[in-house]
Amino acid sequence: MKTIVISLGGSILIPSLEKNKIKEYVPVLEEIAAHHRLFVVVGGGGEARRYITVARNLGIDEGTSDEIGILITRLNANLLIAALGEGAYPKVAESHAEAKKFAESKKIVIMGGITPGQTTDAVAAVLAERVGASVFINVTSVDGIYSSDPKKDKKAKRFDKLTPQQLLDIVGRAGLGAGSNIVLDVVAARIVERSHIPLVVLDGRDPRNLSCAIRTGEFTGTVVSDKKKKILPL
Ligand code: UTP
């Protein structure tokens, strides 16, 4: 049994309330939890972005807008807990210490955001460090990490493998405002570098990509590690 921390992007799980993928992800998470100790950090998705836009238009500062984003991530986390039923610890962990405590139940532990100035990727990166995860998986809506934003730069190069330092160079060039949209936030990238815990950024638009990654090691995405060893399957 390995410990796995998954950052499940809101843009994947709940891009909008109407188009959510919760039903498809429940069996995938249950299957992983049958073999491993599992922590899932849920993002804010489309609703967080909408609320943050409204807050900004009202002239509300970034830190307060972040707090509103955090509330939405926790709302999404509550929805996932309810959908998982008995399989999940019944309360959203509001700190890393609480997540560790809830894990004593042997159930799937779900978190959302915790503190302004970062995203749920950073929450998950620190959680991976604190629970000694074998792997930190970032489930996102792109097919891997690129040298620059492929939507804006036609010459952007996609990577199968990166070192944590190369990742930091890439994300360090992107900005950090409430609701900012980069593949992994810079705080998370720094934690990945210092923890030496392997990171797998994988395409979660098809939930089977996550189950395949863990069971067979076959997946679409990018591995970030300073080790030569194969990270997946577990
Ligand atoms: P997300 O983690 O969902 O950010 O948090 P994201 O980059 O939009 O990721 P996806 O699209 O879900 O994959 C939403 C917002 O909530 C605030 C930030 O403003 C963030 O942009 N937030 C979240 C925090 O301030 N602190 C946290 O710990 C988490």
Short mmCIF file of C-alpha atoms and ligand atoms in Angstrom, two decimals:
data_model
loop_
_atom_site.label_atom_id
_atom_site.label_comp_id
_atom_site.label_asym_id
_atom_site.label_seq_id
_atom_site.Cartn_x
_atom_site.Cartn_y
_atom_site.Cartn_z
CA MET A 1 0.00 0.00 0.00
CA LYS A 2 1.44 3.36 -1.11
CA THR A 3 0.38 6.89 -0.14
CA ILE A 4 -0.89 8.99 -3.04
CA VAL A 5 -1.81 12.68 -3.04
CA ILE A 6 -3.91 13.85 -5.97
CA SER A 7 -4.56 17.46 -6.88
CA LEU A 8 -7.82 17.18 -8.80
CA GLY A 9 -8.18 20.41 -10.73
CA GLY A 10 -11.54 22.14 -10.50
CA SER A 11 -11.30 22.70 -14.25
CA ILE A 12 -11.45 18.90 -14.61
CA LEU A 13 -13.84 17.85 -11.85
CA ILE A 14 -16.24 20.81 -11.99
CA PRO A 15 -15.51 23.07 -14.99
CA SER A 16 -19.11 24.16 -14.47
CA LEU A 17 -21.77 22.72 -12.17
CA GLU A 18 -23.72 21.43 -15.19
CA LYS A 19 -20.71 19.75 -16.84
CA ASN A 20 -19.12 18.18 -13.75
CA LYS A 21 -17.21 14.87 -13.96
CA ILE A 22 -17.86 13.77 -10.37
CA LYS A 23 -19.82 10.67 -11.40
CA GLU A 24 -16.95 9.45 -13.63
CA TYR A 25 -14.27 10.14 -11.00
CA VAL A 26 -16.00 8.40 -8.06
CA PRO A 27 -15.29 4.81 -9.26
CA VAL A 28 -11.73 5.76 -10.29
CA LEU A 29 -10.96 7.17 -6.82
CA GLU A 30 -12.65 4.20 -5.10
CA GLU A 31 -10.51 1.78 -7.11
CA ILE A 32 -7.29 3.60 -6.17
CA ALA A 33 -8.35 3.77 -2.50
CA ALA A 34 -8.95 0.00 -2.47
CA HIS A 35 -5.17 -0.47 -2.89
CA HIS A 36 -3.60 2.73 -1.56
CA ARG A 37 -3.88 5.44 1.10
CA LEU A 38 -5.47 8.30 -0.80
CA PHE A 39 -5.69 12.08 -0.28
CA VAL A 40 -7.50 14.28 -2.83
CA VAL A 41 -7.25 18.07 -2.98
CA VAL A 42 -10.10 19.57 -5.02
CA GLY A 43 -9.83 22.80 -7.03
CA GLY A 44 -12.31 25.61 -7.53
CA GLY A 45 -13.00 25.26 -11.26
CA GLY A 46 -15.34 27.53 -13.19
CA GLU A 47 -17.37 28.66 -10.18
CA ALA A 48 -14.25 29.93 -8.35
CA ARG A 49 -13.22 31.84 -11.44
CA ARG A 50 -16.69 33.40 -11.77
CA TYR A 51 -16.78 34.48 -8.13
CA ILE A 52 -13.24 35.90 -8.32
CA THR A 53 -14.13 37.87 -11.46
CA VAL A 54 -17.15 39.37 -9.70
CA ALA A 55 -14.99 40.22 -6.65
CA ARG A 56 -12.37 41.93 -8.84
CA ASN A 57 -15.00 43.91 -10.71
CA LEU A 58 -16.20 45.17 -7.33
CA GLY A 59 -12.66 46.40 -6.61
CA ILE A 60 -12.12 43.79 -3.89
CA ASP A 61 -8.43 43.10 -3.11
CA GLU A 62 -6.64 39.91 -4.29
CA GLY A 63 -6.30 38.37 -0.81
CA THR A 64 -10.04 38.66 -0.14
CA SER A 65 -10.74 37.31 -3.64
CA ASP A 66 -8.49 34.34 -2.78
CA GLU A 67 -10.56 33.71 0.38
CA ILE A 68 -13.68 33.58 -1.77
CA GLY A 69 -11.90 31.12 -4.12
CA ILE A 70 -11.00 28.95 -1.11
CA LEU A 71 -14.67 28.77 -0.06
CA ILE A 72 -15.59 27.51 -3.54
CA THR A 73 -12.86 24.83 -3.45
CA ARG A 74 -14.30 23.64 -0.12
CA LEU A 75 -17.81 23.64 -1.57
CA ASN A 76 -16.57 21.43 -4.44
CA ALA A 77 -14.75 19.22 -1.93
CA ASN A 78 -18.02 18.78 -0.01
CA LEU A 79 -19.76 17.70 -3.20
CA LEU A 80 -17.09 15.06 -3.87
CA ILE A 81 -17.29 13.79 -0.26
CA ALA A 82 -21.05 13.42 -0.55
CA ALA A 83 -20.71 11.59 -3.89
CA LEU A 84 -18.09 9.18 -2.45
CA GLY A 85 -20.37 8.41 0.51
CA GLU A 86 -18.93 5.86 2.95
CA GLY A 87 -15.59 5.79 1.09
CA ALA A 88 -14.63 9.31 2.16
CA TYR A 89 -13.99 10.91 5.54
CA PRO A 90 -17.19 12.98 6.02
CA LYS A 91 -15.55 16.39 6.57
CA VAL A 92 -13.29 18.57 4.38
CA ALA A 93 -9.86 18.85 6.01
CA GLU A 94 -9.10 22.55 6.57
CA SER A 95 -5.42 22.09 7.40
CA HIS A 96 -2.67 19.56 6.67
CA ALA A 97 -2.68 18.46 10.31
CA GLU A 98 -6.41 17.81 10.09
CA ALA A 99 -5.91 15.79 6.89
CA LYS A 100 -3.35 13.58 8.67
CA LYS A 101 -5.75 13.08 11.58
CA PHE A 102 -8.67 12.22 9.27
CA ALA A 103 -6.49 9.64 7.47
CA GLU A 104 -6.45 7.54 10.64
CA SER A 105 -10.00 6.56 9.60
CA LYS A 106 -8.43 4.77 6.54
CA LYS A 107 -10.97 6.58 4.35
CA ILE A 108 -10.23 8.89 1.41
CA VAL A 109 -9.36 12.33 2.84
CA ILE A 110 -10.55 15.35 0.85
CA MET A 111 -9.23 18.91 1.10
CA GLY A 112 -9.79 22.21 -0.70
CA GLY A 113 -7.79 25.43 -0.38
CA ILE A 114 -6.32 26.67 2.91
CA THR A 115 -4.51 29.99 2.59
CA PRO A 116 -4.46 33.00 0.18
CA GLY A 117 -1.69 33.54 -2.39
CA GLN A 118 -1.57 30.03 -3.81
CA THR A 119 -3.74 27.39 -5.44
CA THR A 120 -4.84 23.91 -4.40
CA ASP A 121 -1.74 22.54 -6.21
CA ALA A 122 0.39 24.07 -3.45
CA VAL A 123 -1.93 22.63 -0.78
CA ALA A 124 -1.47 19.20 -2.37
CA ALA A 125 2.32 19.57 -2.75
CA VAL A 126 2.76 20.32 0.97
CA LEU A 127 0.34 17.55 1.88
CA ALA A 128 2.41 15.10 -0.20
CA GLU A 129 5.47 16.19 1.79
CA ARG A 130 3.71 15.91 5.17
CA VAL A 131 2.22 12.47 4.60
CA GLY A 132 5.36 11.10 2.89
CA ALA A 133 3.57 10.37 -0.39
CA SER A 134 5.17 8.04 -2.94
CA VAL A 135 3.82 10.24 -5.69
CA PHE A 136 2.03 13.56 -6.11
CA ILE A 137 -0.36 13.50 -9.06
CA ASN A 138 -1.68 16.70 -10.57
CA VAL A 139 -4.78 15.93 -12.62
CA THR A 140 -5.29 18.73 -15.10
CA SER A 141 -6.94 19.71 -18.37
CA VAL A 142 -3.84 19.73 -20.58
CA ASP A 143 -1.82 16.81 -21.92
CA GLY A 144 1.38 17.75 -20.06
CA ILE A 145 3.76 20.55 -19.22
CA TYR A 146 4.86 22.84 -22.08
CA SER A 147 7.81 25.21 -22.38
CA SER A 148 5.26 28.07 -22.65
CA ASP A 149 1.48 28.41 -22.99
CA PRO A 150 0.59 26.35 -26.13
CA LYS A 151 -2.59 28.44 -26.60
CA LYS A 152 -0.48 31.58 -27.01
CA ASP A 153 2.80 30.21 -28.41
CA LYS A 154 2.79 27.93 -31.48
CA LYS A 155 6.43 26.94 -30.81
CA ALA A 156 5.65 25.66 -27.28
CA LYS A 157 7.34 22.27 -26.66
CA ARG A 158 5.68 19.48 -24.65
CA PHE A 159 7.82 17.49 -22.19
CA ASP A 160 7.49 13.80 -21.17
CA LYS A 161 10.01 14.28 -18.35
CA LEU A 162 11.45 17.29 -16.49
CA THR A 163 13.65 17.85 -13.46
CA PRO A 164 12.15 19.93 -10.60
CA GLN A 165 14.58 22.74 -11.50
CA GLN A 166 13.38 22.80 -15.12
CA LEU A 167 9.79 22.92 -13.86
CA LEU A 168 10.62 25.90 -11.64
CA ASP A 169 12.17 27.73 -14.59
CA ILE A 170 8.96 27.23 -16.61
CA VAL A 171 6.38 28.15 -13.95
CA GLY A 172 8.53 30.97 -12.56
CA ARG A 173 7.84 32.91 -15.76
CA ALA A 174 4.04 32.81 -15.20
CA GLY A 175 2.10 35.24 -12.95
CA LEU A 176 0.20 34.60 -9.69
CA GLY A 177 -3.08 36.47 -9.22
CA ALA A 178 -6.34 35.15 -7.73
CA GLY A 179 -7.78 32.67 -10.24
CA SER A 180 -4.60 32.68 -12.40
CA ASN A 181 -4.44 29.84 -14.89
CA ILE A 182 -1.09 28.01 -15.06
CA VAL A 183 -0.45 24.27 -15.10
CA LEU A 184 1.13 24.27 -11.61
CA ASP A 185 1.59 27.24 -9.28
CA VAL A 186 5.10 28.38 -8.41
CA VAL A 187 4.65 27.62 -4.68
CA ALA A 188 3.80 24.00 -5.57
CA ALA A 189 6.80 23.79 -7.90
CA ARG A 190 9.14 24.96 -5.10
CA ILE A 191 7.73 22.35 -2.72
CA VAL A 192 8.19 19.64 -5.36
CA GLU A 193 11.83 20.67 -5.69
CA ARG A 194 12.58 20.58 -1.97
CA SER A 195 10.58 17.44 -1.12
CA HIS A 196 12.04 15.25 -3.90
CA ILE A 197 8.61 13.63 -4.16
CA PRO A 198 7.97 12.71 -7.80
CA LEU A 199 5.24 14.73 -9.51
CA VAL A 200 3.10 13.39 -12.34
CA VAL A 201 1.08 15.97 -14.27
CA LEU A 202 -1.54 14.05 -16.18
CA ASP A 203 -4.41 14.71 -18.54
CA GLY A 204 -7.61 14.14 -16.55
CA ARG A 205 -10.12 15.02 -19.26
CA ASP A 206 -10.58 11.27 -19.58
CA PRO A 207 -10.72 9.85 -16.00
CA ARG A 208 -9.35 6.49 -17.30
CA ASN A 209 -5.97 8.20 -17.77
CA LEU A 210 -5.64 8.42 -13.96
CA SER A 211 -6.57 4.79 -13.26
CA CYS A 212 -4.32 3.55 -16.10
CA ALA A 213 -1.40 5.64 -14.81
CA ILE A 214 -1.56 3.99 -11.39
CA ARG A 215 -2.34 0.44 -12.54
CA THR A 216 -0.22 0.15 -15.70
CA GLY A 217 2.07 3.17 -15.80
CA GLU A 218 0.63 4.09 -19.24
CA PHE A 219 -0.66 7.68 -19.37
CA THR A 220 -0.59 11.01 -21.18
CA GLY A 221 1.31 13.59 -19.17
CA THR A 222 4.67 14.74 -17.80
CA VAL A 223 6.82 13.23 -15.02
CA VAL A 224 8.81 15.66 -12.85
CA SER A 225 11.53 13.94 -10.89
CA ASP A 226 15.25 14.11 -10.19
CA LYS A 227 15.42 10.31 -10.01
CA LYS A 228 16.00 7.94 -12.95
CA LYS A 229 13.65 5.31 -11.45
CA LYS A 230 10.23 4.69 -13.09
CA ILE A 231 7.54 6.43 -10.98
CA LEU A 232 4.42 4.58 -12.17
CA PRO A 233 2.78 2.05 -11.97
CA LEU A 234 2.61 1.82 -8.19
P1 UTP B 1 -7.67 26.44 -7.60
O1 UTP B 1 -6.68 25.63 -6.90
O2 UTP B 1 -8.86 25.77 -8.16
O3 UTP B 1 -6.91 27.26 -8.72
O4 UTP B 1 -8.15 27.59 -6.65
P2 UTP B 1 -6.90 27.11 -10.29
O5 UTP B 1 -5.54 27.47 -10.74
O6 UTP B 1 -8.06 27.90 -10.78
O7 UTP B 1 -7.04 25.56 -10.58
P3 UTP B 1 -8.14 24.70 -11.35
O8 UTP B 1 -8.62 25.49 -12.54
O9 UTP B 1 -9.21 24.44 -10.35
O10 UTP B 1 -7.38 23.48 -11.74
C1 UTP B 1 -9.05 28.61 -7.09
C2 UTP B 1 -8.65 29.93 -6.49
O11 UTP B 1 -8.83 29.90 -5.06
C3 UTP B 1 -7.79 30.61 -4.40
C4 UTP B 1 -6.93 31.24 -5.53
O12 UTP B 1 -7.45 32.50 -5.85
C5 UTP B 1 -7.17 30.27 -6.69
O13 UTP B 1 -6.90 30.86 -7.93
N1 UTP B 1 -7.02 29.71 -3.50
C6 UTP B 1 -7.11 28.35 -3.59
C7 UTP B 1 -6.21 30.26 -2.53
O14 UTP B 1 -6.07 31.49 -2.43
N2 UTP B 1 -5.54 29.43 -1.65
C8 UTP B 1 -5.64 28.08 -1.70
O15 UTP B 1 -5.02 27.38 -0.84
C9 UTP B 1 -6.43 27.53 -2.72
#
